[in-house]
Structures are given as C-alpha cells and as structure tokens.
Amino acid sequence: GKSGYDHFMLKEIHEQPRALRQCLRGRVGELTGEVDLGDLGDLTPRAVQFVACGTSYHAALYATQLFQQAGIPAQAFLASEYTTSTPPIGDALVVGVTQSGETADTLSALREARRRGARTLAVTNTVGSTAARECDHALYIRAGPEIGVAATKTFASQLAALNLLTLGITSVDDDREVISGLRDLPSAVQEILDDSVAREVAETYRDAESYFFIGRGLNYPVALEGALKMKEITYKHAEGFAAGELKHGPLALVTENTPVFATVTGDDEMARKTIGNVKEVEARDAPVVAVTDGESDVERYADHVLEVPDTHPRVAAVVANVQLQLVAYHTANMLGRSIDKPRNLAKSVTVE
Ligand code: M6R
C-alpha cells in the first residue's frame, strides 16, 4: 500500500534514504573505506559506453562524467539511437542502465553491443530481468519495488550504484572524499525531505505554462531529469538545458512567465558561469529558483532557494534532484493530475 501517503510517488520519494542505504550496504568497507563489488572489481575497461532511456539515460549522462574524471573515456547513448549509429567498440564495456531491465530499446542496444563483441553489464533494479540475464554482469541498485510510473528512488539509487561502479573499477585521488560523501548521502536526502519550500515554489508557479531547468557538469543531468519529471506528471512544458546553451537559443523563450530552476553547487568556475546565466534570465524578469548548497552567492539572484546540504558535488546532485522531484510532485498534485499513472505512459516500455 501507500503507507499513508497520497501517492506512490510521494511514498517513493520518501523511501530514498532507505533505498540508498540498501544500495550502499556491504559494498563500502566499514573500516577500509574500500568499495567491494565482487567480480565486477576485476573489470578493467579501456572505455565505457552507456545505453539507456529516459530517466536512466540521465543517470548514464551523470556516470560518464564520473568515469571521465577517473581517466576512462565514457559516452552515453540514448538506447534507441545506439542501434542506428555505429559507435566504435574497441575494448569497451557497454553498460545498460535500466530500472526494469525490460526496456525494449535498451535490450536491443545491449544485444547490438554483444554482436559487436563487447562485454555488457546491466545496472538494474530487477533481479532475474531480461537485461540481468542477458548481460555478462549485473549490478543491482536495490531500490526496492517502484510503483509510480515516474522514476524517483530508482534514479537516486542508480546514481549511487554508478558511483560505486566507478569507485570499484577505477582509482583516483579523491576517492576517499567521494566515499565519505556517499556514506552521508542517505542522511543528506533525509534532511530536505520535509522542507516546505518545494511546496511553496509549486504553489507560486503552478499556473506557469513553461518551466526551465539549467545546470552544468553533474548538474546538467539534474536539469534534464528535473524537466522530465515536471513534464510527465504535470503535463506542462518543461525543458532542461546545459546552462551554457541558454544563450544559444532557448533564452528567446525566457519571460516573466517562465520560472527557471538553476542548480548551482560548490563555488568553482562552473558555479560562477551558471550564476552568469542566472543573471541573464533574471534580467529578462524570469522568476529564479536556485537549488543550492549556499557555497556561492547564487541566492542573491534568486526568488526562492531550495536547499541542498553542503556535501560532495556528486552527492549534492542527487539531493538537488530530490528537491526537484518534490516541486514536480506538489505542482502535479495541486493541478489534480493522475500522478502515479500519467496519461499515455507505461512503467515499463517493452516495445521499440
Ligand atoms: O526501466 P528503465 O529504466 O529502462 O526505463 C527507462 C525509461 O522508460 C524510464 O526511466 C522513464 O523515463 C521514467 N519512468 C520516467 O520517470
């Protein structure tokens, strides 16, 4: 059942701390701080290709950055495009990111990868799924069953599992910081779950026709996912952009009627550049909602602030996404939408 929540989606949003603990349990050594993924630790790919759809593709985009930071070339493909292109395989590991393990586009991309001689790994929530059975290896995200069509806890768990995957098969200097950030992740999510700002933001902008989401680096997939969640459950136009792309076209759409959600964490060069973009939308009178850990001065340009605890950037991206899940949920709820079963959508898309 829904355990007292109005919708499975809200229940599953609130289950994220527990889902994340399950994902991490037994995989990060209590004393050593080493990541142990069993046999997967023996994989030594020279390159990694991800194939995935929808929310899982956003997780894949995030993961490419983790591998690149560890010096391993990585690319993410929309699974439905992988079969029609001819990407180089070389000695690549091809990773299918799929909650259900049954998405037709992802399964056929993985089959194509195997035909090309690649080793394959399924990152999935579902033991015994087709992806898990057909791939050479499987990494389970252990999020527990997700009933709402909108992926929420499984996205967070995918991000955690993909961090573990990177740590398990590569080694870089700041691994210890990432690991300690990951250990804090469940409580960092817990901290913001009962934040009332997401609901206030939803109330303020429930009648907007269009919502924009921007971010850079790890916060770029967060922007894409924020927009996907908003459009699928509110039925309103929402779009996510790499913050730097704004002035290459989308800025023409920005008016006082288009709230812009800007995720800015840390206070580095990337944060400063995104703040530059925030100033551009503010100058067009667009309402600005900053999703931030308060490290930079982005709050100065924001009408609302959705808080993220001060933590590792990889972890901050996960928490920022939870804030955006809450905004989408409350907006859809205020509009009376069919949140757990949005029109035209299915939980598992088994046709190409
Ligand atoms: O089961 P999968 O992860 O392969 O599903 C892929 C997409 O259909 C899925 O992530 C979809 O985009 C979400 N349900 C949207 O919330």
Coordinates of C-alpha atoms and ligand atoms in Angstrom, one line a residue:
G1 CA 0.0 0.0 0.0
K2 CA 0.8 3.7 0.1
S3 CA 1.6 3.7 3.8
G4 CA -0.5 6.7 4.4
Y5 CA 0.9 8.8 1.5
D6 CA -1.5 10.1 -1.1
H7 CA 0.5 8.7 -3.9
F8 CA 3.1 6.0 -4.5
M9 CA 5.3 8.7 -6.0
L10 CA 5.4 10.7 -2.7
K11 CA 6.0 7.4 -0.8
E12 CA 8.8 6.5 -3.0
I13 CA 10.4 10.0 -2.8
H14 CA 10.4 9.5 1.0
E15 CA 11.8 6.0 0.7
Q16 CA 15.0 7.3 -0.8
P17 CA 17.2 7.4 2.3
R18 CA 16.3 3.8 2.9
A19 CA 16.8 2.8 -0.7
L20 CA 20.2 4.5 -0.7
R21 CA 21.3 2.7 2.4
Q22 CA 20.3 -0.6 0.9
C23 CA 22.3 0.2 -2.2
L24 CA 25.4 1.0 -0.3
R25 CA 25.2 -1.7 2.4
G26 CA 28.0 -4.2 2.3
R27 CA 29.6 -2.5 -0.7
V28 CA 31.7 0.1 1.1
G29 CA 34.0 -1.5 3.8
E30 CA 33.2 -0.1 7.2
L31 CA 36.9 0.0 8.3
T32 CA 38.8 0.1 5.0
G33 CA 36.5 2.5 3.1
E34 CA 37.2 0.3 0.1
V35 CA 34.4 -0.4 -2.4
D36 CA 33.8 -4.1 -3.0
L37 CA 31.6 -5.1 -5.9
G38 CA 32.8 -8.7 -6.0
D39 CA 33.7 -9.9 -9.6
L40 CA 32.9 -6.6 -11.0
G41 CA 36.0 -5.2 -9.4
D42 CA 38.1 -7.3 -11.9
L43 CA 36.7 -5.4 -14.9
T44 CA 39.4 -3.2 -16.4
P45 CA 37.6 -1.5 -19.3
R46 CA 39.6 0.9 -21.5
A47 CA 36.4 2.7 -22.4
V48 CA 32.8 2.6 -21.2
Q49 CA 29.6 3.1 -23.2
F50 CA 26.3 3.6 -21.5
V51 CA 22.9 2.8 -23.2
A52 CA 19.7 3.8 -21.5
C53 CA 16.3 5.6 -22.0
G54 CA 14.5 8.4 -20.2
T55 CA 15.5 8.9 -16.5
S56 CA 18.0 6.1 -16.8
Y57 CA 19.7 8.0 -19.6
H58 CA 20.1 10.9 -17.3
A59 CA 21.8 8.6 -14.8
A60 CA 24.0 7.4 -17.6
L61 CA 25.0 11.0 -18.5
Y62 CA 26.0 11.6 -14.9
A63 CA 28.0 8.4 -14.9
T64 CA 30.0 9.4 -18.0
Q65 CA 31.4 12.3 -16.0
L66 CA 32.5 10.1 -13.1
F67 CA 34.4 7.8 -15.5
Q68 CA 35.9 10.7 -17.3
Q69 CA 37.1 12.1 -14.0
A70 CA 38.8 8.8 -13.4
G71 CA 40.5 9.0 -16.7
I72 CA 38.4 6.4 -18.6
P73 CA 36.7 7.6 -21.8
A74 CA 33.0 7.2 -21.5
Q75 CA 29.9 8.1 -23.6
A76 CA 26.2 7.8 -23.0
F77 CA 23.8 6.9 -25.8
L78 CA 20.1 7.0 -26.0
A79 CA 19.4 3.3 -26.4
S80 CA 17.1 3.9 -29.3
E81 CA 19.9 5.7 -31.2
Y82 CA 22.6 3.2 -30.4
T83 CA 21.4 0.6 -32.9
T84 CA 21.2 3.1 -35.8
S85 CA 24.7 4.6 -35.2
T86 CA 27.9 2.7 -35.4
P87 CA 29.9 3.8 -32.4
P88 CA 33.4 2.4 -32.0
I89 CA 33.5 -0.5 -29.7
G90 CA 37.2 -1.3 -29.2
D91 CA 37.6 -2.8 -25.8
A92 CA 34.6 -1.0 -24.3
L93 CA 32.4 -2.2 -21.6
V94 CA 28.8 -1.5 -22.6
V95 CA 26.6 -0.7 -19.6
G96 CA 22.8 -0.8 -19.9
V97 CA 21.2 1.3 -17.2
T98 CA 17.6 0.1 -16.8
Q99 CA 15.5 0.1 -13.7
S100 CA 13.1 -2.5 -15.0
G101 CA 15.6 -4.5 -17.0
E102 CA 12.9 -4.9 -19.6
T103 CA 13.0 -1.7 -21.7
A104 CA 13.0 -2.9 -25.4
D105 CA 15.2 -0.1 -26.7
T106 CA 17.8 -0.8 -24.0
L107 CA 17.7 -4.6 -24.5
S108 CA 18.2 -4.2 -28.3
A109 CA 21.1 -1.8 -27.8
L110 CA 22.7 -4.3 -25.4
R111 CA 22.2 -7.1 -27.9
E112 CA 23.8 -5.0 -30.6
A113 CA 26.8 -4.4 -28.3
R114 CA 27.2 -8.1 -27.8
R115 CA 27.0 -8.7 -31.5
R116 CA 29.9 -6.3 -31.8
G117 CA 31.9 -8.3 -29.3
A118 CA 31.6 -6.0 -26.3
R119 CA 31.2 -7.2 -22.7
T120 CA 28.0 -6.0 -21.2
L121 CA 26.8 -5.0 -17.7
A122 CA 23.2 -4.4 -16.6
V123 CA 22.7 -1.8 -13.9
T124 CA 19.2 -2.7 -12.8
N125 CA 16.7 -2.9 -10.0
T126 CA 15.2 -6.2 -11.1
V127 CA 16.8 -9.5 -10.3
G128 CA 16.0 -12.0 -13.0
S129 CA 15.1 -9.3 -15.5
T130 CA 15.9 -9.9 -19.2
A131 CA 18.8 -7.4 -19.0
A132 CA 20.2 -9.1 -15.9
R133 CA 20.0 -12.5 -17.6
E134 CA 21.4 -11.5 -21.0
C135 CA 24.3 -9.4 -19.9
D136 CA 27.7 -10.8 -18.8
H137 CA 27.4 -9.0 -15.5
A138 CA 24.8 -7.3 -13.3
L139 CA 25.0 -4.6 -10.7
Y140 CA 21.8 -4.3 -8.6
I141 CA 20.7 -0.9 -7.4
R142 CA 18.5 -2.5 -4.6
A143 CA 15.9 0.3 -4.5
G144 CA 13.0 -2.0 -3.8
P145 CA 9.8 -2.0 -6.0
E146 CA 8.8 1.2 -7.6
I147 CA 5.1 1.5 -8.4
G148 CA 4.8 5.1 -9.6
V149 CA 5.4 5.5 -13.3
A150 CA 7.7 8.4 -12.6
A151 CA 11.1 7.1 -11.6
T152 CA 12.3 8.7 -8.3
K153 CA 14.0 6.4 -5.8
T154 CA 15.4 4.3 -8.6
F155 CA 17.1 7.3 -10.1
A156 CA 18.8 8.2 -6.8
S157 CA 19.8 4.6 -6.4
Q158 CA 21.2 4.4 -10.0
L159 CA 23.4 7.4 -9.2
A160 CA 24.6 5.8 -6.0
A161 CA 25.3 2.5 -7.8
L162 CA 27.1 4.2 -10.6
N163 CA 29.3 6.0 -8.1
L164 CA 30.1 2.6 -6.6
L165 CA 30.8 1.2 -10.0
T166 CA 33.3 3.9 -10.8
L167 CA 35.0 3.5 -7.4
G168 CA 35.0 -0.3 -7.8
I169 CA 36.8 -0.4 -11.1
T170 CA 39.0 2.8 -11.1
S171 CA 41.1 4.6 -8.6
V172 CA 41.7 8.3 -8.2
D173 CA 42.9 10.6 -5.6
D174 CA 39.7 12.0 -4.2
D175 CA 38.0 8.5 -3.8
R176 CA 38.0 8.9 -0.1
E177 CA 36.1 12.1 -0.2
V178 CA 33.6 10.6 -2.6
I179 CA 33.2 7.6 -0.3
S180 CA 32.6 9.7 2.7
G181 CA 30.1 11.8 0.7
L182 CA 28.3 8.6 -0.3
R183 CA 28.1 7.5 3.3
D184 CA 26.4 10.8 4.1
L185 CA 24.0 10.6 1.1
P186 CA 21.0 8.9 2.8
S187 CA 21.0 11.4 5.7
A188 CA 21.6 14.3 3.3
V189 CA 18.4 13.3 1.4
Q190 CA 16.6 12.8 4.7
E191 CA 17.4 16.4 5.7
I192 CA 15.5 18.0 2.9
L193 CA 12.5 15.7 2.6
D194 CA 10.3 17.7 4.9
D195 CA 11.4 21.0 3.6
S196 CA 8.4 23.2 2.9
V197 CA 10.0 25.4 0.2
A198 CA 9.3 22.9 -2.6
R199 CA 5.6 23.1 -1.9
E200 CA 5.7 26.9 -1.7
V201 CA 7.5 27.0 -5.0
A202 CA 4.9 24.7 -6.5
E203 CA 2.1 26.9 -5.2
T204 CA 3.7 30.1 -6.5
Y205 CA 4.3 28.8 -10.1
R206 CA 1.5 26.2 -10.5
D207 CA 0.0 28.3 -13.3
A208 CA 3.1 28.8 -15.3
E209 CA 2.9 27.5 -18.8
S210 CA 6.5 26.5 -19.1
Y211 CA 9.4 25.6 -16.8
F212 CA 13.1 25.7 -17.5
F213 CA 15.9 23.9 -15.7
I214 CA 19.6 24.6 -16.0
G215 CA 22.8 23.2 -14.7
R216 CA 26.4 22.5 -15.7
G217 CA 28.6 19.4 -15.3
L218 CA 26.9 16.9 -12.9
N219 CA 24.0 19.3 -12.5
Y220 CA 23.2 19.1 -16.3
P221 CA 21.7 15.7 -16.0
V222 CA 19.9 17.0 -12.9
A223 CA 18.4 19.8 -15.1
L224 CA 17.3 17.2 -17.7
E225 CA 15.7 15.0 -15.1
G226 CA 14.0 17.9 -13.3
A227 CA 12.3 18.8 -16.6
L228 CA 11.3 15.2 -17.4
K229 CA 9.7 14.7 -14.1
M230 CA 7.9 18.0 -14.4
K231 CA 6.5 17.3 -17.9
E232 CA 5.5 13.7 -17.3
I233 CA 3.4 14.3 -14.2
T234 CA 2.1 17.9 -14.7
Y235 CA 1.6 17.7 -18.5
K236 CA 3.2 21.1 -18.8
H237 CA 6.0 22.2 -21.0
A238 CA 9.3 21.8 -19.2
E239 CA 12.8 21.8 -20.6
G240 CA 16.2 21.2 -19.2
F241 CA 19.3 22.8 -20.7
A242 CA 23.0 22.8 -20.1
A243 CA 23.3 26.3 -18.6
G244 CA 25.8 27.3 -21.3
E245 CA 23.3 26.6 -24.1
L246 CA 20.8 29.1 -22.8
K247 CA 22.1 32.0 -24.9
H248 CA 22.3 29.8 -28.0
G249 CA 18.6 29.8 -28.5
P250 CA 16.4 29.0 -25.5
L251 CA 16.9 32.4 -23.9
A252 CA 14.4 33.7 -26.5
L253 CA 11.7 31.8 -24.7
V254 CA 12.5 33.3 -21.3
T255 CA 10.0 35.8 -19.9
E256 CA 8.4 36.7 -16.6
N257 CA 6.2 33.7 -17.0
T258 CA 8.9 31.1 -17.2
P259 CA 10.3 30.0 -13.9
V260 CA 13.9 28.9 -14.2
F261 CA 15.3 26.3 -11.8
A262 CA 19.1 26.7 -11.6
T263 CA 21.1 24.1 -9.8
V264 CA 24.3 25.5 -8.5
T265 CA 26.5 23.6 -6.1
G266 CA 30.0 24.5 -4.9
D267 CA 31.7 27.7 -5.7
D268 CA 34.0 26.9 -8.6
E269 CA 34.4 28.1 -12.1
M270 CA 31.3 26.1 -13.2
A271 CA 29.2 27.6 -10.5
R272 CA 30.3 31.1 -11.4
K273 CA 29.5 30.5 -15.1
T274 CA 26.0 29.2 -14.2
I275 CA 25.5 32.3 -12.0
G276 CA 26.3 34.3 -15.1
N277 CA 23.4 32.5 -16.9
V278 CA 21.1 33.1 -13.9
K279 CA 21.8 36.8 -14.2
E280 CA 20.8 36.7 -17.9
V281 CA 17.4 35.2 -17.1
E282 CA 16.9 37.5 -14.1
A283 CA 17.5 40.4 -16.5
R284 CA 14.5 39.1 -18.5
D285 CA 12.4 39.1 -15.4
A286 CA 12.1 35.4 -15.2
P287 CA 11.5 34.0 -11.7
V288 CA 14.6 32.2 -10.5
V289 CA 14.6 29.2 -8.2
A290 CA 18.1 28.3 -7.0
V291 CA 18.8 24.8 -5.9
T292 CA 22.0 25.3 -4.0
D293 CA 24.2 24.3 -1.1
G294 CA 24.8 28.0 -0.3
E295 CA 28.5 27.9 -1.2
S296 CA 28.2 30.5 -4.0
D297 CA 26.2 33.8 -4.0
V298 CA 23.6 32.5 -6.4
E299 CA 20.9 33.2 -3.7
R300 CA 21.4 36.9 -4.3
Y301 CA 19.8 36.5 -7.7
A302 CA 17.0 34.0 -6.7
D303 CA 13.4 34.5 -5.8
H304 CA 13.4 31.1 -3.9
V305 CA 16.0 28.8 -2.6
L306 CA 15.7 25.1 -2.4
E307 CA 18.5 24.0 -0.1
V308 CA 21.0 21.2 -0.5
P309 CA 23.3 20.3 2.4
D310 CA 26.9 21.2 2.0
T311 CA 28.5 17.9 0.7
H312 CA 30.5 16.4 -2.1
P313 CA 29.3 17.7 -5.6
R314 CA 28.4 14.1 -6.7
V315 CA 26.1 13.8 -3.6
A316 CA 24.8 17.3 -3.9
A317 CA 23.5 16.5 -7.4
V318 CA 21.4 13.6 -6.0
V319 CA 19.9 15.7 -3.3
A320 CA 19.2 18.6 -5.7
N321 CA 17.3 16.2 -7.8
V322 CA 15.1 15.2 -4.8
Q323 CA 14.2 18.9 -4.3
L324 CA 13.1 19.0 -8.0
Q325 CA 11.1 15.7 -7.6
L326 CA 9.2 17.4 -4.7
V327 CA 8.4 20.5 -6.8
A328 CA 7.1 18.4 -9.7
Y329 CA 5.1 16.2 -7.3
H330 CA 3.5 19.2 -5.5
T331 CA 2.8 21.0 -8.7
A332 CA 1.1 18.0 -10.2
N333 CA -0.9 17.4 -7.0
M334 CA -2.2 20.9 -6.9
L335 CA -3.2 20.5 -10.5
G336 CA -5.1 17.3 -9.7
R337 CA -3.1 15.2 -12.1
S338 CA -3.0 11.4 -12.2
I339 CA 0.4 11.3 -10.6
D340 CA 1.1 7.6 -10.3
K341 CA -0.2 6.8 -13.7
P342 CA 0.3 9.8 -16.0
R343 CA -1.7 9.7 -19.3
N344 CA 0.0 7.9 -22.2
L345 CA 2.8 6.5 -20.2
A346 CA 3.7 3.0 -19.0
K347 CA 6.1 2.0 -16.3
S348 CA 8.0 -0.4 -18.5
V349 CA 8.3 0.3 -22.2
T350 CA 8.5 -3.1 -23.9
V351 CA 8.1 -2.0 -27.5
E352 CA 10.7 -0.1 -29.6
Ligands
M6R1 O1 13.2 0.6 -16.8 P1 14.0 1.6 -17.5 O2 15.0 2.3 -16.5 O3 14.8 1.0 -18.6 O4 13.1 2.7 -18.1 C1 13.5 3.7 -18.9 C2 12.5 4.8 -19.0 O5 11.3 4.4 -19.6 C3 12.2 5.4 -17.6 O6 13.3 5.8 -17.0 C4 11.2 6.6 -17.8 O7 11.8 7.7 -18.4 C5 10.8 7.0 -16.4 N1 9.8 6.2 -15.9 C6 10.3 8.5 -16.3 O8 10.1 8.8 -15.0

